[in-house]
């Protein structure tokens, strides 16, 4: 069954679980609960933003790793299947109610095509490009999809989308001027990844699964397809000869961090704080990625990065502002 959602931020990519029913509580506990819930929500959100940045950094770090992109994908999608297996089994009947069209959007948008585009695109560019282009362009792609059905962003949302476009232009302008085909090819792949992720986002809005169920719907077919590509020799692998340190890094950052924790923590944060505040803090992810890439990967904060990243971050923030309710 297709679920219609009103006033959803343009780049929201997870579904929050339903809020629990209110229960009676002592006055003291009721007074302390909002503050405690807000603190827990902020903590979950900050960890989530850190995990988003860690994904972008590990994407770029794959270049110097003993792992191949297919190996990283097997870790990324196989770890959640292993850790969440009992919970996924309990949800097996829910998958029978999922629309095939929505399931296809999720599997294509967040699965093998997305992952390979993001990984190979990151290998040709920098972590700053990955952190900015992949999540940063999602609101523009979603807005473009909405415009085809007459849902045209207005006001601050339209301003935010314009700033995202301006930030991307500032980010890639030096490479266009220098005709750097390597960087431009990488940017093209990252933009493809962002467009696919927007498709994944649309698919999530069309299903009634919770974050755990959605993770299973994405990870199982993606893992099986990636495994088939590896076993048939279509994609190269070095998994059996990879350095233990690289295996541990990608297991923690992508398998546990991106594959399990980021989606669940983001859903938890939305439940306690609401999508507006989550989008506000989440817009810091591109800037955090660019800053962390300096000491961790030896990248530099170029003029283009310093100009483009803030524009994209502010644009994402404005694009995710919920429209004010109209008075009747």
GROMACS .gro file of C-alpha atoms in nm:
model
  328
    1UNK     CA    1   0.000   0.000   0.000
    2UNK     CA    2   0.137   0.339  -0.097
    3UNK     CA    3   0.165   0.573   0.195
    4UNK     CA    4   0.116   0.944   0.134
    5UNK     CA    5   0.323   1.179   0.350
    6UNK     CA    6   0.270   1.552   0.374
    7UNK     CA    7   0.534   1.807   0.466
    8UNK     CA    8   0.827   1.565   0.457
    9UNK     CA    9   1.173   1.722   0.421
   10UNK     CA   10   1.314   1.685   0.071
   11UNK     CA   11   1.613   1.477   0.179
   12UNK     CA   12   1.464   1.268   0.458
   13UNK     CA   13   1.587   0.917   0.390
   14UNK     CA   14   1.463   0.717   0.683
   15UNK     CA   15   1.124   0.639   0.827
   16UNK     CA   16   1.070   0.700   1.194
   17UNK     CA   17   0.888   0.427   1.388
   18UNK     CA   18   0.540   0.517   1.512
   19UNK     CA   19   0.531   0.715   1.834
   20UNK     CA   20   0.433   0.518   2.143
   21UNK     CA   21   0.101   0.582   2.308
   22UNK     CA   22   0.106   0.833   2.590
   23UNK     CA   23   0.079   0.685   2.937
   24UNK     CA   24   0.013   0.844   3.271
   25UNK     CA   25   0.321   0.935   3.473
   26UNK     CA   26   0.405   1.117   3.792
   27UNK     CA   27   0.437   1.495   3.759
   28UNK     CA   28   0.810   1.494   3.828
   29UNK     CA   29   0.882   1.229   3.567
   30UNK     CA   30   0.663   1.404   3.311
   31UNK     CA   31   0.850   1.729   3.366
   32UNK     CA   32   1.191   1.570   3.320
   33UNK     CA   33   1.103   1.354   3.021
   34UNK     CA   34   1.116   1.624   2.748
   35UNK     CA   35   1.464   1.738   2.852
   36UNK     CA   36   1.593   1.380   2.878
   37UNK     CA   37   1.434   1.287   2.545
   38UNK     CA   38   1.580   1.592   2.374
   39UNK     CA   39   1.928   1.513   2.505
   40UNK     CA   40   1.900   1.152   2.386
   41UNK     CA   41   1.772   1.265   2.047
   42UNK     CA   42   2.055   1.516   2.002
   43UNK     CA   43   2.312   1.255   2.101
   44UNK     CA   44   2.169   1.007   1.850
   45UNK     CA   45   2.162   1.274   1.580
   46UNK     CA   46   2.522   1.382   1.637
   47UNK     CA   47   2.639   1.021   1.618
   48UNK     CA   48   2.440   0.979   1.297
   49UNK     CA   49   2.601   1.284   1.136
   50UNK     CA   50   2.941   1.147   1.236
   51UNK     CA   51   2.856   0.815   1.074
   52UNK     CA   52   2.749   0.988   0.753
   53UNK     CA   53   3.084   1.164   0.743
   54UNK     CA   54   3.265   0.840   0.825
   55UNK     CA   55   3.099   0.675   0.525
   56UNK     CA   56   3.225   0.950   0.294
   57UNK     CA   57   3.574   0.929   0.444
   58UNK     CA   58   3.588   0.550   0.414
   59UNK     CA   59   3.461   0.579   0.058
   60UNK     CA   60   3.766   0.787  -0.028
   61UNK     CA   61   3.998   0.573   0.191
   62UNK     CA   62   3.912   0.270  -0.022
   63UNK     CA   63   4.162   0.400  -0.279
   64UNK     CA   64   4.456   0.311  -0.053
   65UNK     CA   65   4.291   0.005   0.099
   66UNK     CA   66   4.360  -0.359   0.019
   67UNK     CA   67   3.986  -0.404  -0.036
   68UNK     CA   68   3.807  -0.361  -0.367
   69UNK     CA   69   3.470  -0.182  -0.404
   70UNK     CA   70   3.289  -0.516  -0.428
   71UNK     CA   71   3.452  -0.631  -0.103
   72UNK     CA   72   3.340  -0.313   0.074
   73UNK     CA   73   2.987  -0.365  -0.060
   74UNK     CA   74   2.973  -0.722   0.070
   75UNK     CA   75   3.075  -0.594   0.413
   76UNK     CA   76   2.835  -0.300   0.399
   77UNK     CA   77   2.526  -0.505   0.310
   78UNK     CA   78   2.619  -0.839   0.462
   79UNK     CA   79   2.683  -0.714   0.817
   80UNK     CA   80   2.326  -0.586   0.873
   81UNK     CA   81   2.187  -0.917   0.747
   82UNK     CA   82   2.395  -1.104   1.002
   83UNK     CA   83   2.331  -0.872   1.295
   84UNK     CA   84   1.960  -0.818   1.226
   85UNK     CA   85   1.877  -1.171   1.108
   86UNK     CA   86   1.635  -1.259   1.394
   87UNK     CA   87   1.449  -0.928   1.360
   88UNK     CA   88   1.430  -0.961   0.982
   89UNK     CA   89   1.292  -1.312   1.010
   90UNK     CA   90   1.011  -1.188   1.234
   91UNK     CA   91   0.920  -0.933   0.966
   92UNK     CA   92   0.917  -1.182   0.678
   93UNK     CA   93   0.540  -1.160   0.625
   94UNK     CA   94   0.556  -0.780   0.602
   95UNK     CA   95   0.764  -0.804   0.287
   96UNK     CA   96   0.474  -0.977   0.108
   97UNK     CA   97   0.274  -0.653   0.137
   98UNK     CA   98   0.542  -0.432  -0.021
   99UNK     CA   99   0.467  -0.299  -0.367
  100UNK     CA  100   0.710  -0.445  -0.625
  101UNK     CA  101   0.759  -0.097  -0.773
  102UNK     CA  102   0.855   0.050  -0.433
  103UNK     CA  103   1.084  -0.243  -0.357
  104UNK     CA  104   1.256  -0.195  -0.693
  105UNK     CA  105   1.317   0.173  -0.617
  106UNK     CA  106   1.476   0.082  -0.284
  107UNK     CA  107   1.694  -0.197  -0.423
  108UNK     CA  108   1.814   0.001  -0.725
  109UNK     CA  109   1.838   0.338  -0.552
  110UNK     CA  110   2.025   0.222  -0.245
  111UNK     CA  111   2.182  -0.101  -0.367
  112UNK     CA  112   2.446  -0.213  -0.616
  113UNK     CA  113   2.420   0.076  -0.870
  114UNK     CA  114   2.430   0.339  -0.595
  115UNK     CA  115   2.715   0.181  -0.404
  116UNK     CA  116   2.938   0.127  -0.704
  117UNK     CA  117   2.874   0.480  -0.834
  118UNK     CA  118   2.956   0.628  -0.494
  119UNK     CA  119   3.268   0.415  -0.446
  120UNK     CA  120   3.417   0.463  -0.792
  121UNK     CA  121   3.319   0.830  -0.790
  122UNK     CA  122   3.492   0.876  -0.456
  123UNK     CA  123   3.806   0.707  -0.585
  124UNK     CA  124   3.834   0.973  -0.857
  125UNK     CA  125   3.761   1.278  -0.640
  126UNK     CA  126   3.795   1.367  -0.271
  127UNK     CA  127   3.602   1.303   0.048
  128UNK     CA  128   3.475   1.661   0.034
  129UNK     CA  129   3.314   1.590  -0.304
  130UNK     CA  130   3.155   1.268  -0.174
  131UNK     CA  131   3.021   1.436   0.141
  132UNK     CA  132   2.885   1.731  -0.055
  133UNK     CA  133   2.751   1.585  -0.378
  134UNK     CA  134   2.591   1.258  -0.269
  135UNK     CA  135   2.369   1.382   0.017
  136UNK     CA  136   2.373   1.747  -0.089
  137UNK     CA  137   2.212   1.694  -0.430
  138UNK     CA  138   1.933   1.466  -0.305
  139UNK     CA  139   1.691   1.757  -0.235
  140UNK     CA  140   1.738   1.882  -0.592
  141UNK     CA  141   1.666   1.542  -0.743
  142UNK     CA  142   1.360   1.492  -0.523
  143UNK     CA  143   1.235   1.841  -0.606
  144UNK     CA  144   1.277   1.764  -0.976
  145UNK     CA  145   1.066   1.452  -0.934
  146UNK     CA  146   0.801   1.649  -0.746
  147UNK     CA  147   0.795   1.924  -1.009
  148UNK     CA  148   0.685   1.675  -1.270
  149UNK     CA  149   0.366   1.618  -1.068
  150UNK     CA  150   0.309   1.987  -1.002
  151UNK     CA  151   0.476   2.008  -0.659
  152UNK     CA  152   0.699   2.310  -0.714
  153UNK     CA  153   0.908   2.427  -0.412
  154UNK     CA  154   0.851   2.787  -0.309
  155UNK     CA  155   0.996   3.040  -0.070
  156UNK     CA  156   1.288   2.925   0.143
  157UNK     CA  157   1.282   2.575  -0.004
  158UNK     CA  158   1.331   2.717  -0.352
  159UNK     CA  159   1.610   2.941  -0.220
  160UNK     CA  160   1.776   2.639  -0.062
  161UNK     CA  161   1.766   2.444  -0.385
  162UNK     CA  162   1.920   2.738  -0.569
  163UNK     CA  163   2.200   2.757  -0.312
  164UNK     CA  164   2.270   2.385  -0.352
  165UNK     CA  165   2.305   2.432  -0.726
  166UNK     CA  166   2.528   2.734  -0.677
  167UNK     CA  167   2.744   2.545  -0.425
  168UNK     CA  168   2.790   2.251  -0.660
  169UNK     CA  169   2.883   2.490  -0.940
  170UNK     CA  170   3.141   2.660  -0.716
  171UNK     CA  171   3.280   2.322  -0.611
  172UNK     CA  172   3.340   2.190  -0.962
  173UNK     CA  173   3.415   2.518  -1.143
  174UNK     CA  174   3.798   2.493  -1.115
  175UNK     CA  175   3.794   2.138  -1.252
  176UNK     CA  176   3.567   2.238  -1.540
  177UNK     CA  177   3.799   2.529  -1.621
  178UNK     CA  178   4.104   2.300  -1.608
  179UNK     CA  179   3.920   2.024  -1.800
  180UNK     CA  180   4.020   1.772  -1.532
  181UNK     CA  181   3.852   1.466  -1.679
  182UNK     CA  182   3.934   1.248  -1.378
  183UNK     CA  183   3.761   1.476  -1.129
  184UNK     CA  184   3.472   1.550  -1.364
  185UNK     CA  185   3.414   1.180  -1.426
  186UNK     CA  186   3.414   1.122  -1.052
  187UNK     CA  187   3.168   1.408  -1.002
  188UNK     CA  188   2.943   1.257  -1.269
  189UNK     CA  189   2.942   0.924  -1.085
  190UNK     CA  190   2.870   1.095  -0.753
  191UNK     CA  191   2.580   1.283  -0.907
  192UNK     CA  192   2.448   0.951  -1.040
  193UNK     CA  193   2.480   0.811  -0.689
  194UNK     CA  194   2.286   1.106  -0.550
  195UNK     CA  195   2.012   1.064  -0.808
  196UNK     CA  196   1.987   0.695  -0.722
  197UNK     CA  197   1.972   0.778  -0.350
  198UNK     CA  198   1.680   1.012  -0.418
  199UNK     CA  199   1.505   0.718  -0.586
  200UNK     CA  200   1.574   0.512  -0.274
  201UNK     CA  201   1.426   0.792  -0.064
  202UNK     CA  202   1.107   0.795  -0.270
  203UNK     CA  203   1.083   0.418  -0.236
  204UNK     CA  204   1.111   0.439   0.142
  205UNK     CA  205   0.817   0.677   0.153
  206UNK     CA  206   0.604   0.427  -0.038
  207UNK     CA  207   0.642   0.137   0.206
  208UNK     CA  208   0.512   0.087   0.558
  209UNK     CA  209   0.821  -0.088   0.693
  210UNK     CA  210   1.009   0.032   0.999
  211UNK     CA  211   1.385   0.109   0.972
  212UNK     CA  212   1.483  -0.252   1.048
  213UNK     CA  213   1.246  -0.390   0.788
  214UNK     CA  214   1.363  -0.134   0.532
  215UNK     CA  215   1.724  -0.234   0.598
  216UNK     CA  216   1.643  -0.596   0.525
  217UNK     CA  217   1.456  -0.508   0.207
  218UNK     CA  218   1.764  -0.323   0.083
  219UNK     CA  219   2.045  -0.543   0.210
  220UNK     CA  220   1.934  -0.896   0.121
  221UNK     CA  221   1.890  -0.858  -0.257
  222UNK     CA  222   2.186  -0.621  -0.279
  223UNK     CA  223   2.415  -0.863  -0.098
  224UNK     CA  224   2.301  -1.155  -0.317
  225UNK     CA  225   2.352  -0.959  -0.641
  226UNK     CA  226   2.694  -0.837  -0.530
  227UNK     CA  227   2.795  -1.188  -0.427
  228UNK     CA  228   2.686  -1.320  -0.767
  229UNK     CA  229   2.890  -1.051  -0.946
  230UNK     CA  230   3.196  -1.146  -0.742
  231UNK     CA  231   3.157  -1.523  -0.781
  232UNK     CA  232   3.112  -1.493  -1.158
  233UNK     CA  233   3.419  -1.271  -1.190
  234UNK     CA  234   3.230  -0.965  -1.315
  235UNK     CA  235   3.368  -0.759  -1.026
  236UNK     CA  236   3.720  -0.814  -0.887
  237UNK     CA  237   3.771  -0.911  -0.525
  238UNK     CA  238   4.057  -0.922  -0.280
  239UNK     CA  239   3.855  -1.010   0.028
  240UNK     CA  240   4.051  -1.322   0.118
  241UNK     CA  241   4.385  -1.139   0.101
  242UNK     CA  242   4.283  -0.806   0.252
  243UNK     CA  243   4.475  -0.661   0.546
  244UNK     CA  244   4.304  -0.729   0.881
  245UNK     CA  245   4.311  -0.359   0.964
  246UNK     CA  246   4.119  -0.273   0.646
  247UNK     CA  247   3.863  -0.544   0.715
  248UNK     CA  248   3.810  -0.417   1.067
  249UNK     CA  249   3.781  -0.054   0.952
  250UNK     CA  250   3.515  -0.124   0.691
  251UNK     CA  251   3.334  -0.369   0.917
  252UNK     CA  252   3.300  -0.104   1.188
  253UNK     CA  253   3.245   0.205   0.973
  254UNK     CA  254   3.034   0.069   0.689
  255UNK     CA  255   2.897  -0.262   0.812
  256UNK     CA  256   2.797  -0.164   1.166
  257UNK     CA  257   2.804   0.216   1.136
  258UNK     CA  258   2.638   0.287   0.799
  259UNK     CA  259   2.461  -0.046   0.760
  260UNK     CA  260   2.298  -0.072   1.103
  261UNK     CA  261   2.347   0.223   1.335
  262UNK     CA  262   2.297   0.530   1.114
  263UNK     CA  263   1.947   0.440   0.996
  264UNK     CA  264   1.825   0.327   1.337
  265UNK     CA  265   1.975   0.624   1.520
  266UNK     CA  266   1.839   0.872   1.267
  267UNK     CA  267   1.491   0.725   1.300
  268UNK     CA  268   1.527   0.745   1.679
  269UNK     CA  269   1.636   1.110   1.655
  270UNK     CA  270   1.343   1.201   1.427
  271UNK     CA  271   1.107   1.040   1.673
  272UNK     CA  272   1.234   1.254   1.960
  273UNK     CA  273   1.327   1.579   1.784
  274UNK     CA  274   1.119   1.590   1.467
  275UNK     CA  275   1.240   1.600   1.106
  276UNK     CA  276   1.302   1.976   1.099
  277UNK     CA  277   1.571   1.980   1.368
  278UNK     CA  278   1.725   1.661   1.234
  279UNK     CA  279   1.757   1.817   0.889
  280UNK     CA  280   1.913   2.126   1.046
  281UNK     CA  281   2.190   1.933   1.221
  282UNK     CA  282   2.223   1.689   0.932
  283UNK     CA  283   2.313   1.973   0.700
  284UNK     CA  284   2.647   1.996   0.883
  285UNK     CA  285   2.759   1.660   0.742
  286UNK     CA  286   2.928   1.794   0.424
  287UNK     CA  287   3.128   2.050   0.621
  288UNK     CA  288   3.228   1.794   0.884
  289UNK     CA  289   3.346   1.554   0.613
  290UNK     CA  290   3.558   1.821   0.444
  291UNK     CA  291   3.720   1.924   0.773
  292UNK     CA  292   3.792   1.568   0.890
  293UNK     CA  293   3.942   1.477   0.553
  294UNK     CA  294   4.229   1.720   0.617
  295UNK     CA  295   4.395   1.537   0.911
  296UNK     CA  296   4.266   1.187   0.829
  297UNK     CA  297   4.326   1.171   0.453
  298UNK     CA  298   4.569   1.456   0.393
  299UNK     CA  299   4.326   1.647   0.175
  300UNK     CA  300   4.332   2.028   0.154
  301UNK     CA  301   4.058   2.284   0.196
  302UNK     CA  302   4.077   2.454  -0.142
  303UNK     CA  303   3.904   2.779  -0.228
  304UNK     CA  304   3.642   2.584  -0.423
  305UNK     CA  305   3.572   2.361  -0.122
  306UNK     CA  306   3.555   2.657   0.117
  307UNK     CA  307   3.312   2.832  -0.118
  308UNK     CA  308   3.099   2.537  -0.228
  309UNK     CA  309   3.053   2.337   0.094
  310UNK     CA  310   2.893   2.619   0.300
  311UNK     CA  311   2.653   2.701   0.017
  312UNK     CA  312   2.549   2.337  -0.013
  313UNK     CA  313   2.510   2.301   0.366
  314UNK     CA  314   2.293   2.613   0.395
  315UNK     CA  315   2.099   2.504   0.088
  316UNK     CA  316   2.024   2.163   0.238
  317UNK     CA  317   1.912   2.334   0.558
  318UNK     CA  318   1.670   2.565   0.377
  319UNK     CA  319   1.548   2.298   0.136
  320UNK     CA  320   1.443   2.085   0.433
  321UNK     CA  321   1.236   2.355   0.598
  322UNK     CA  322   0.879   2.239   0.639
  323UNK     CA  323   0.622   2.472   0.484
  324UNK     CA  324   0.411   2.667   0.728
  325UNK     CA  325   0.056   2.534   0.763
  326UNK     CA  326  -0.201   2.744   0.582
  327UNK     CA  327  -0.475   2.905   0.787
  328UNK     CA  328  -0.826   2.805   0.702
   0.00000   0.00000   0.00000
